[in-house]
Amino acid sequence: MEAVRRWARALLLGAVPVAAGLLLWAAVGAGEERRQQTLKALPEVSPELLAQRRRQNELVMAALREAAETDENVARRPVPWRK
């Protein structure tokens, strides 16, 4: 009987952190969806601004891709990069 109690206690003590983590994950996930919906509904979000952000992200990704493909330290290059 003592073994059953120890198993039950161990399962309970193991399940509490998992349940707390799941609850926090669900709460953060719901907040993130709400935040994304709010950002989409902002009046200053225009197609021009979105295109500008998209272009900026493409430039950053191209720089990261180039840095990953070379052994050169691209951070030490002179300011006007050749692209």
PDB file of C-alpha atoms in Angstrom, residues 66 72-83:
ATOM      1  CA  GLU A  66      26.138  35.955 -47.163  1.00  0.00           C
ATOM      2  CA  GLU A  72      35.205  36.426 -43.797  1.00  0.00           C
ATOM      3  CA  ASN A  73      34.069  38.613 -40.915  1.00  0.00           C
ATOM      4  CA  VAL A  74      31.433  40.673 -42.729  1.00  0.00           C
ATOM      5  CA  ALA A  75      30.975  42.950 -39.713  1.00  0.00           C
ATOM      6  CA  ARG A  76      34.476  44.358 -40.326  1.00  0.00           C
ATOM      7  CA  ARG A  77      33.770  45.445 -43.907  1.00  0.00           C
ATOM      8  CA  PRO A  78      33.836  49.120 -44.839  1.00  0.00           C
ATOM      9  CA  VAL A  79      30.471  50.867 -44.596  1.00  0.00           C
ATOM     10  CA  PRO A  80      29.420  51.088 -48.281  1.00  0.00           C
ATOM     11  CA  TRP A  81      28.875  47.400 -48.929  1.00  0.00           C
ATOM     12  CA  ARG A  82      29.024  46.113 -52.451  1.00  0.00           C
ATOM     13  CA  LYS A  83      25.726  44.529 -53.358  1.00  0.00           C
TER      14      LYS A  83
END
